Structures are given as structure tokens and as C-alpha cells.
PDB file of C-alpha atoms in Angstrom:
ATOM      1  CA  LYS A   1       3.170  32.174  28.046  1.00  0.00           C
ATOM      2  CA  ALA A   2       5.575  29.017  28.069  1.00  0.00           C
ATOM      3  CA  LEU A   3       9.033  28.080  27.651  1.00  0.00           C
ATOM      4  CA  ILE A   4      10.412  24.562  26.519  1.00  0.00           C
ATOM      5  CA  SER A   5      13.281  23.346  29.049  1.00  0.00           C
ATOM      6  CA  LYS A   6      15.569  20.437  28.544  1.00  0.00           C
ATOM      7  CA  HIS A   7      16.073  19.618  32.305  1.00  0.00           C
ATOM      8  CA  GLY A   8      17.259  17.135  34.791  1.00  0.00           C
ATOM      9  CA  PRO A   9      15.595  14.980  37.618  1.00  0.00           C
ATOM     10  CA  LEU A  10      13.208  17.477  39.473  1.00  0.00           C
ATOM     11  CA  SER A  11      13.483  16.879  43.116  1.00  0.00           C
ATOM     12  CA  GLY A  12      10.284  16.566  45.029  1.00  0.00           C
ATOM     13  CA  MET A  13       8.242  16.038  42.060  1.00  0.00           C
ATOM     14  CA  GLU A  14       8.994  12.506  40.977  1.00  0.00           C
ATOM     15  CA  MET A  15       9.944  13.577  37.666  1.00  0.00           C
ATOM     16  CA  GLY A  16      12.931  12.299  35.568  1.00  0.00           C
ATOM     17  CA  ALA A  17      15.051  14.227  33.282  1.00  0.00           C
ATOM     18  CA  MET A  18      13.134  15.215  29.929  1.00  0.00           C
ATOM     19  CA  THR A  19      12.067  18.129  27.594  1.00  0.00           C
ATOM     20  CA  MET A  20       8.890  19.656  28.260  1.00  0.00           C
ATOM     21  CA  ARG A  21       6.950  22.692  27.994  1.00  0.00           C
ATOM     22  CA  PHE A  22       6.269  24.507  30.982  1.00  0.00           C
ATOM     23  CA  GLU A  23       3.713  27.186  31.575  1.00  0.00           C
ATOM     24  CA  THR A  24       4.708  30.605  33.215  1.00  0.00           C
ATOM     25  CA  VAL A  25       3.564  33.049  35.503  1.00  0.00           C
ATOM     26  CA  ASN A  26       2.675  36.529  34.158  1.00  0.00           C
ATOM     27  CA  THR A  27       5.831  37.764  35.685  1.00  0.00           C
ATOM     28  CA  ILE A  28       8.048  35.875  33.602  1.00  0.00           C
ATOM     29  CA  ALA A  29       9.452  37.252  30.485  1.00  0.00           C
ATOM     30  CA  ALA A  30      10.253  34.269  28.761  1.00  0.00           C
ATOM     31  CA  ALA A  31      11.493  36.125  25.670  1.00  0.00           C
ATOM     32  CA  GLU A  32      14.766  37.306  27.618  1.00  0.00           C
ATOM     33  CA  PHE A  33      16.000  33.713  27.353  1.00  0.00           C
ATOM     34  CA  ALA A  34      17.531  32.115  24.518  1.00  0.00           C
ATOM     35  CA  PRO A  35      17.670  28.478  23.418  1.00  0.00           C
ATOM     36  CA  GLY A  36      20.657  27.223  25.248  1.00  0.00           C
ATOM     37  CA  ASP A  37      21.105  29.357  28.089  1.00  0.00           C
ATOM     38  CA  GLU A  38      21.761  27.529  31.177  1.00  0.00           C
ATOM     39  CA  VAL A  39      19.037  28.177  33.897  1.00  0.00           C
ATOM     40  CA  ALA A  40      17.452  27.298  37.248  1.00  0.00           C
ATOM     41  CA  PHE A  41      14.065  27.594  37.987  1.00  0.00           C
ATOM     42  CA  ARG A  42      11.343  27.328  40.338  1.00  0.00           C
ATOM     43  CA  VAL A  43       8.395  25.154  39.393  1.00  0.00           C
ATOM     44  CA  LYS A  44       4.872  24.564  40.649  1.00  0.00           C
ATOM     45  CA  HIS A  45       2.275  21.875  39.906  1.00  0.00           C
ATOM     46  CA  GLY A  46      -0.983  23.421  40.018  1.00  0.00           C
ATOM     47  CA  GLY A  47      -4.403  22.280  41.313  1.00  0.00           C
ATOM     48  CA  ASP A  48      -5.313  22.353  37.459  1.00  0.00           C
ATOM     49  CA  GLY A  49      -2.600  19.838  36.781  1.00  0.00           C
ATOM     50  CA  VAL A  50      -0.223  22.611  35.069  1.00  0.00           C
ATOM     51  CA  TYR A  51       3.590  23.072  35.793  1.00  0.00           C
ATOM     52  CA  ARG A  52       4.482  26.489  35.701  1.00  0.00           C
ATOM     53  CA  VAL A  53       7.610  28.303  36.193  1.00  0.00           C
ATOM     54  CA  MET A  54       7.330  30.885  38.995  1.00  0.00           C
ATOM     55  CA  ALA A  55      10.754  32.042  38.901  1.00  0.00           C
ATOM     56  CA  ILE A  56      13.530  31.661  36.572  1.00  0.00           C
ATOM     57  CA  CYS A  57      17.104  33.068  36.031  1.00  0.00           C
ATOM     58  CA  ARG A  58      20.467  32.724  33.889  1.00  0.00           C
ATOM     59  CA  VAL A  59      22.859  30.307  35.995  1.00  0.00           C
ATOM     60  CA  GLU A  60      26.241  31.771  34.667  1.00  0.00           C
ATOM     61  CA  SER A  61      28.321  31.770  37.338  1.00  0.00           C
ATOM     62  CA  GLY A  62      26.335  31.782  40.285  1.00  0.00           C
ATOM     63  CA  GLY A  63      24.847  28.392  39.983  1.00  0.00           C
ATOM     64  CA  ALA A  64      21.414  27.675  41.212  1.00  0.00           C
ATOM     65  CA  ALA A  65      21.934  30.457  43.956  1.00  0.00           C
ATOM     66  CA  CYS A  66      20.923  32.940  41.396  1.00  0.00           C
ATOM     67  CA  LEU A  67      17.365  32.014  42.509  1.00  0.00           C
ATOM     68  CA  ASP A  68      18.307  33.352  45.789  1.00  0.00           C
ATOM     69  CA  GLU A  69      19.209  36.777  45.007  1.00  0.00           C
ATOM     70  CA  PRO A  70      16.711  39.793  45.187  1.00  0.00           C
ATOM     71  CA  ALA A  71      14.867  40.683  41.797  1.00  0.00           C
ATOM     72  CA  ALA A  72      16.245  43.716  40.475  1.00  0.00           C
ATOM     73  CA  PRO A  73      13.762  46.901  40.962  1.00  0.00           C
TER      74      PRO A  73
END
């Protein structure tokens, strides 16, 4: 599974703003997000060289703090 993100610079990864494809972990339901959704996400650069989205949420009014909220049961 994967998603495409147009993102700003990723701090701590020496990655500038761009549009790129990210693999996702199995717990991510990429189909829940639509083109144009403003999201915050955590990404990890795996030992295999692949960037994977580990967590993602819609920003809406909460800003990037939406990643700090506990997951719904």
C-alpha cells in the first residue's frame, strides 16, 4: 500500500519540499484519505531504503497535534 504526498521540508530527514510516493505500514488505511486532504504524518526511513508512513491524520482544526491524539478503538 502507498500514498502520494505533496509535502513541505521534512525536518530531521534532510528532505526538501516535493511530491513523492510513500509506502505505508499495514495499519494505515490510505483509502480513507482523498486528494487535497491536509494531513500530518510520521515517516520512517527503513533499513531497506524505503520511506514508510507510520502514522497519518487529517489536520483540520487541530494542526499537526492530531498525531498526538490517541487512536480511536
